[in-house]
Short mmCIF file of C-alpha atoms in Angstrom, two decimals:
data_model
loop_
_atom_site.label_atom_id
_atom_site.label_comp_id
_atom_site.label_asym_id
_atom_site.label_seq_id
_atom_site.Cartn_x
_atom_site.Cartn_y
_atom_site.Cartn_z
CA MET A 1 109.38 44.75 -50.80
CA LYS A 2 110.45 41.25 -50.01
CA LYS A 3 108.07 39.16 -47.89
CA ASN A 4 109.51 37.46 -45.36
CA LYS A 5 108.98 33.56 -45.30
CA LEU A 6 107.22 32.36 -42.42
CA LYS A 7 108.86 30.12 -40.19
CA ILE A 8 107.15 26.74 -39.48
CA GLU A 9 107.75 25.30 -36.61
CA ILE A 10 106.07 20.72 -36.34
CA ALA A 11 106.17 19.43 -32.70
CA ASP A 12 107.34 16.48 -32.86
CA LYS A 13 104.44 13.82 -32.11
CA ALA A 14 101.62 15.45 -34.47
CA GLY A 15 99.35 12.68 -36.06
CA PHE A 16 99.02 9.10 -35.86
CA CYS A 17 99.21 7.06 -32.11
CA TYR A 18 101.04 3.89 -32.85
CA GLY A 19 97.07 2.55 -32.37
CA VAL A 20 95.72 5.20 -34.97
CA LYS A 21 98.29 3.64 -37.14
CA LYS A 22 97.94 0.00 -36.90
CA ALA A 23 94.42 0.48 -37.24
CA VAL A 24 94.56 2.15 -40.66
CA GLU A 25 97.54 0.02 -42.03
CA HIS A 26 94.91 -2.52 -41.07
CA ALA A 27 91.73 -1.27 -43.42
CA GLU A 28 94.37 -0.36 -45.94
CA LYS A 29 95.05 -3.69 -46.63
CA ALA A 30 92.05 -4.46 -46.08
CA PRO A 31 89.94 -5.15 -49.37
CA GLU A 32 93.13 -6.97 -51.46
CA THR A 33 93.52 -9.47 -48.08
CA ARG A 34 90.17 -9.91 -46.87
CA GLN A 35 86.39 -11.02 -47.60
CA ARG A 36 84.34 -8.41 -48.74
CA PRO A 37 83.50 -5.75 -48.13
CA ILE A 38 84.31 -4.31 -46.23
CA TYR A 39 82.82 -2.03 -42.33
CA THR A 40 84.44 -0.39 -39.78
CA VAL A 41 81.81 -0.53 -37.06
CA GLY A 42 82.05 3.53 -36.47
CA PRO A 43 84.15 5.95 -38.45
CA LEU A 44 87.41 3.97 -37.56
CA MET A 45 89.62 7.31 -36.13
CA HIS A 46 87.46 11.02 -35.02
CA ASN A 47 88.63 12.78 -38.39
CA LYS A 48 86.87 12.72 -41.38
CA ILE A 49 88.66 13.39 -44.25
CA GLU A 50 90.83 9.91 -43.70
CA VAL A 51 88.01 8.44 -43.09
CA ASN A 52 86.67 9.65 -45.97
CA ARG A 53 89.85 9.14 -47.80
CA LEU A 54 89.06 4.76 -46.43
CA ALA A 55 85.85 5.35 -48.40
CA ASP A 56 87.40 5.66 -51.47
CA MET A 57 89.06 2.74 -50.97
CA GLY A 58 85.75 0.45 -50.34
CA ILE A 59 85.89 0.86 -47.00
CA LYS A 60 81.78 1.79 -45.63
CA THR A 61 81.40 3.39 -41.84
CA ILE A 62 78.54 1.08 -41.16
CA ASP A 63 76.24 1.59 -37.16
CA ASN A 64 74.31 -1.86 -36.85
CA PRO A 65 76.78 -4.06 -37.02
CA GLU A 66 75.35 -6.72 -35.70
CA SER A 67 73.10 -6.98 -39.00
CA VAL A 68 76.75 -7.61 -41.22
CA ARG A 69 76.88 -11.20 -42.61
CA LYS A 70 78.28 -11.34 -44.87
CA GLY A 71 82.44 -9.95 -45.18
CA THR A 72 84.85 -8.42 -42.78
CA LEU A 73 83.96 -6.56 -39.84
CA ILE A 74 86.89 -3.31 -38.99
CA ILE A 75 86.59 -2.31 -34.78
CA ARG A 76 87.17 1.53 -34.25
CA THR A 77 90.47 1.92 -32.26
CA HIS A 78 88.36 3.89 -29.77
CA GLY A 79 86.61 0.43 -29.08
CA LEU A 80 83.24 -1.46 -28.33
CA PRO A 81 80.58 -1.91 -25.61
CA LYS A 82 81.62 -5.37 -25.05
CA GLU A 83 77.74 -6.81 -25.36
CA LEU A 84 78.48 -5.44 -29.12
CA MET A 85 82.20 -7.45 -28.95
CA GLN A 86 80.36 -9.82 -27.58
CA LYS A 87 77.30 -10.03 -30.67
CA ILE A 88 79.49 -9.08 -33.33
CA LYS A 89 81.98 -12.27 -32.23
CA LYS A 90 78.43 -14.72 -33.29
CA ASN A 91 78.64 -13.26 -36.76
CA THR A 92 80.18 -15.32 -39.40
CA VAL A 93 81.90 -11.87 -40.29
CA GLU A 94 85.79 -11.97 -40.48
CA LEU A 95 86.38 -9.07 -37.49
CA ILE A 96 89.55 -7.15 -37.42
CA ASP A 97 90.24 -5.88 -33.78
CA ALA A 98 91.74 -2.35 -34.72
CA THR A 99 91.01 -1.89 -30.34
CA CYS A 100 94.11 0.92 -29.08
CA PRO A 101 96.09 -1.65 -27.64
CA PHE A 102 95.77 1.51 -24.10
CA VAL A 103 92.67 1.23 -24.03
CA LYS A 104 92.46 -2.13 -24.46
CA ARG A 105 94.26 -2.27 -21.11
CA VAL A 106 92.10 0.18 -19.76
CA GLN A 107 88.64 -1.66 -20.55
CA ASN A 108 90.34 -5.51 -18.87
CA LEU A 109 91.67 -2.76 -15.97
CA ILE A 110 88.58 -2.23 -15.01
CA GLU A 111 86.50 -5.31 -15.42
CA LYS A 112 89.81 -6.80 -12.82
CA LEU A 113 89.18 -3.76 -10.59
CA THR A 114 85.20 -4.50 -10.47
CA GLN A 115 85.99 -8.51 -9.85
CA GLU A 116 88.01 -7.33 -7.07
CA GLY A 117 84.56 -4.56 -5.09
CA TYR A 118 85.58 -2.26 -7.01
CA ASN A 119 82.76 0.72 -7.80
CA ILE A 120 85.30 2.24 -10.86
CA VAL A 121 84.78 6.09 -11.72
CA ILE A 122 86.20 6.99 -15.31
CA ILE A 123 87.21 10.80 -15.93
CA GLY A 124 86.33 11.65 -19.34
CA GLU A 125 83.47 12.57 -21.27
CA LYS A 126 80.79 10.51 -21.05
CA ASP A 127 79.36 10.85 -24.61
CA HIS A 128 82.61 9.68 -25.81
CA PRO A 129 82.84 6.58 -27.71
CA GLU A 130 85.59 5.32 -26.08
CA THR A 131 84.19 5.67 -22.19
CA ILE A 132 80.99 4.02 -23.20
CA GLY A 133 83.15 1.02 -24.12
CA LEU A 134 85.03 1.63 -20.68
CA VAL A 135 81.54 1.99 -19.06
CA SER A 136 80.22 -1.41 -20.28
CA TYR A 137 83.31 -3.43 -18.19
CA ALA A 138 82.36 -2.71 -14.70
CA SER A 139 80.42 -5.37 -13.44
CA LYS A 140 79.90 -3.01 -10.82
CA GLN A 141 78.80 0.75 -9.78
CA VAL A 142 80.77 3.06 -13.14
CA LYS A 143 80.17 6.13 -12.98
CA VAL A 144 82.08 8.91 -15.87
CA VAL A 145 83.68 13.02 -14.52
CA ASN A 146 84.45 15.24 -16.18
CA SER A 147 85.19 17.87 -13.77
CA VAL A 148 85.11 19.32 -9.57
CA SER A 149 81.83 20.36 -9.67
CA GLY A 150 80.44 16.29 -10.80
CA VAL A 151 83.46 14.91 -8.53
CA LYS A 152 81.49 16.47 -5.90
CA LYS A 153 78.40 15.25 -6.99
CA LEU A 154 79.60 12.60 -7.29
CA LYS A 155 77.72 9.13 -5.02
CA LEU A 156 79.42 6.22 -5.52
CA PRO A 157 80.27 3.44 -2.48
CA GLU A 158 83.83 2.77 -1.09
CA PRO A 159 86.12 1.11 -2.27
CA VAL A 160 86.34 3.63 -5.20
CA ALA A 161 89.12 3.02 -8.04
CA VAL A 162 89.92 5.64 -10.63
CA VAL A 163 90.77 5.30 -14.15
CA SER A 164 91.12 7.58 -17.28
CA GLN A 165 89.87 8.49 -21.01
CA THR A 166 93.13 7.25 -22.29
CA THR A 167 93.96 11.41 -24.19
CA GLN A 168 92.38 12.94 -21.52
CA SER A 169 94.78 15.74 -20.65
CA ALA A 170 97.03 14.86 -17.51
CA GLU A 171 96.31 18.95 -15.69
CA LYS A 172 92.59 17.21 -15.64
CA PHE A 173 93.55 14.27 -14.51
CA ASP A 174 95.19 15.60 -11.52
CA THR A 175 92.50 17.58 -10.33
CA LEU A 176 89.41 15.62 -10.22
CA VAL A 177 92.28 12.92 -9.00
CA ARG A 178 92.48 15.28 -5.91
CA GLU A 179 89.70 15.79 -5.72
CA LEU A 180 87.82 12.37 -5.57
CA SER A 181 90.73 11.93 -2.87
CA LYS A 182 89.48 14.32 -0.40
CA LYS A 183 85.95 12.68 -0.76
CA TYR A 184 87.09 8.84 -0.11
CA LYS A 185 89.02 7.25 1.98
CA SER A 186 88.95 3.53 0.12
CA ILE A 187 90.89 4.27 -3.20
CA LYS A 188 92.55 3.67 -6.01
CA ILE A 189 94.16 5.72 -9.00
CA PHE A 190 94.74 4.41 -12.35
CA ASN A 191 96.87 7.29 -13.98
CA THR A 192 95.52 5.85 -17.82
CA ILE A 193 96.23 8.53 -19.68
CA CYS A 194 97.84 7.39 -22.80
CA SER A 195 101.40 8.16 -22.82
CA ALA A 196 101.49 9.39 -26.46
CA SER A 197 98.52 11.55 -25.45
CA ASN A 198 101.11 13.18 -22.86
CA GLU A 199 103.16 13.82 -24.48
CA ARG A 200 102.07 15.18 -27.46
CA GLN A 201 100.69 17.50 -25.07
CA GLU A 202 103.46 18.29 -23.28
CA GLU A 203 105.71 19.06 -26.39
CA ALA A 204 102.27 20.97 -27.28
CA ALA A 205 102.00 23.42 -24.53
CA ASN A 206 106.34 23.89 -25.08
CA LEU A 207 105.76 24.20 -29.19
CA ALA A 208 102.96 27.19 -28.25
CA LYS A 209 105.37 29.33 -25.61
CA LYS A 210 107.34 29.08 -28.66
CA VAL A 211 105.43 30.55 -31.15
CA ASP A 212 103.45 33.46 -32.57
CA VAL A 213 100.78 31.10 -33.13
CA MET A 214 99.74 28.03 -32.71
CA PHE A 215 98.13 26.16 -35.16
CA VAL A 216 95.93 22.34 -34.47
CA ILE A 217 94.95 20.19 -37.28
CA GLY A 218 92.41 16.95 -36.66
CA GLY A 219 88.90 16.23 -36.96
CA LYS A 220 86.63 19.04 -34.85
CA ASN A 221 85.04 15.36 -33.09
CA SER A 222 88.41 14.45 -31.33
CA GLY A 223 88.56 15.28 -28.37
CA ASN A 224 92.21 14.49 -27.96
CA THR A 225 92.94 16.88 -30.76
CA THR A 226 90.35 20.05 -28.97
CA ARG A 227 92.26 19.40 -26.01
CA LEU A 228 95.18 20.29 -27.83
CA LYS A 229 93.59 23.32 -28.22
CA ASP A 230 91.98 23.86 -24.98
CA ILE A 231 95.92 23.48 -23.89
CA CYS A 232 98.45 25.83 -26.61
CA SER A 233 95.76 28.68 -26.20
CA LYS A 234 96.71 29.01 -22.98
CA TYR A 235 99.53 30.53 -24.15
CA VAL A 236 99.16 31.54 -27.93
CA ALA A 237 96.31 32.53 -30.29
CA THR A 238 95.43 28.78 -30.97
CA TYR A 239 93.41 27.59 -33.85
CA HIS A 240 92.01 24.43 -34.78
CA VAL A 241 92.45 23.23 -37.89
CA GLU A 242 90.77 20.44 -40.35
CA SER A 243 92.76 22.00 -43.45
CA GLU A 244 93.98 24.41 -45.06
CA LYS A 245 90.32 25.68 -46.81
CA GLU A 246 89.76 26.78 -43.32
CA ILE A 247 93.56 28.89 -42.44
CA THR A 248 93.50 32.23 -44.74
CA LYS A 249 96.10 34.97 -44.55
CA LYS A 250 94.44 37.18 -41.75
CA HIS A 251 95.42 34.14 -39.59
CA LEU A 252 99.44 35.05 -40.74
CA LYS A 253 98.81 38.21 -40.30
CA GLY A 254 102.50 39.74 -38.79
CA VAL A 255 103.55 36.35 -37.85
CA LYS A 256 106.65 35.78 -38.03
CA VAL A 257 106.63 31.55 -36.55
CA ALA A 258 104.18 30.01 -36.52
CA GLY A 259 103.61 26.61 -34.67
CA ILE A 260 101.92 23.17 -35.63
CA THR A 261 100.86 20.56 -34.45
CA ALA A 262 98.23 17.49 -34.89
CA GLY A 263 95.80 15.10 -32.60
CA ALA A 264 96.40 11.29 -33.08
CA SER A 265 93.69 10.45 -36.03
CA THR A 266 95.43 13.14 -38.03
CA PRO A 267 97.31 11.46 -40.95
CA THR A 268 101.26 13.02 -41.69
CA TRP A 269 100.22 13.40 -45.48
CA LEU A 270 97.55 16.10 -45.23
CA ILE A 271 99.96 17.72 -42.36
CA LYS A 272 102.33 18.46 -44.71
CA SER A 273 99.80 19.33 -47.55
CA ILE A 274 98.94 21.89 -45.39
CA ILE A 275 101.76 23.50 -44.43
CA LYS A 276 103.25 24.13 -48.00
CA TYR A 277 99.83 25.52 -48.34
CA MET A 278 100.75 27.76 -45.12
CA GLN A 279 103.73 28.60 -47.34
CA GLN A 280 101.97 29.62 -50.41
CA ILE A 281 99.00 32.24 -49.09
#
């Protein structure tokens, strides 16, 4: 009996966002154009397969950049805490700041708002590298919330300004803003979710409604990829995979149309590799 060919639909916005694409381009050029050794401060992005590929090019990941006195430091896309950046700039090393421009915009906004007297609420994950960096730009009180219960427990004097981790889900942001608006009268709201994250989430939801199964490709430690998985799971069976090794025939049993999206740190070559594998099993 002839096997029916699997149809695969791919989200247009799957894969590298602008910030990650530029960061990878900087990293790929660095071994030939910059002083060696080349380091990234923490993983350049949350995708261990791509980080390993860069490591094979001689780009090392370190967690203690203050100790580096020779070579080139690449600042990760998530940005770094303000104090650490100041220390690094005093070192006699070359510096490539690959902080995502959207993240940098939020850092500057927080700094400006606290100078104007606002206490800050950041909607995001408190242990995420981006959020840790954002917190450091507040010279007044700052709190990170990620749930309605977290908002209800908040003890922060007015006036309050609200920003978001750039890869937060729009749905969560709207939900928590409604709760914050009930709690505070003197409040300013800034939706700082990057446009690419918004578009990626909307597109993933629309695709999930039309297919038999969804595969979300990206690092298991990637916040934006996890959110894509959560969004798609509302509509169809969804699997978060880092590579083709995690996909079996069982996942595709009875499937006529499979959908694919990918996190902002997922390279095109990896997406293509997984698609090719799915077409062959």
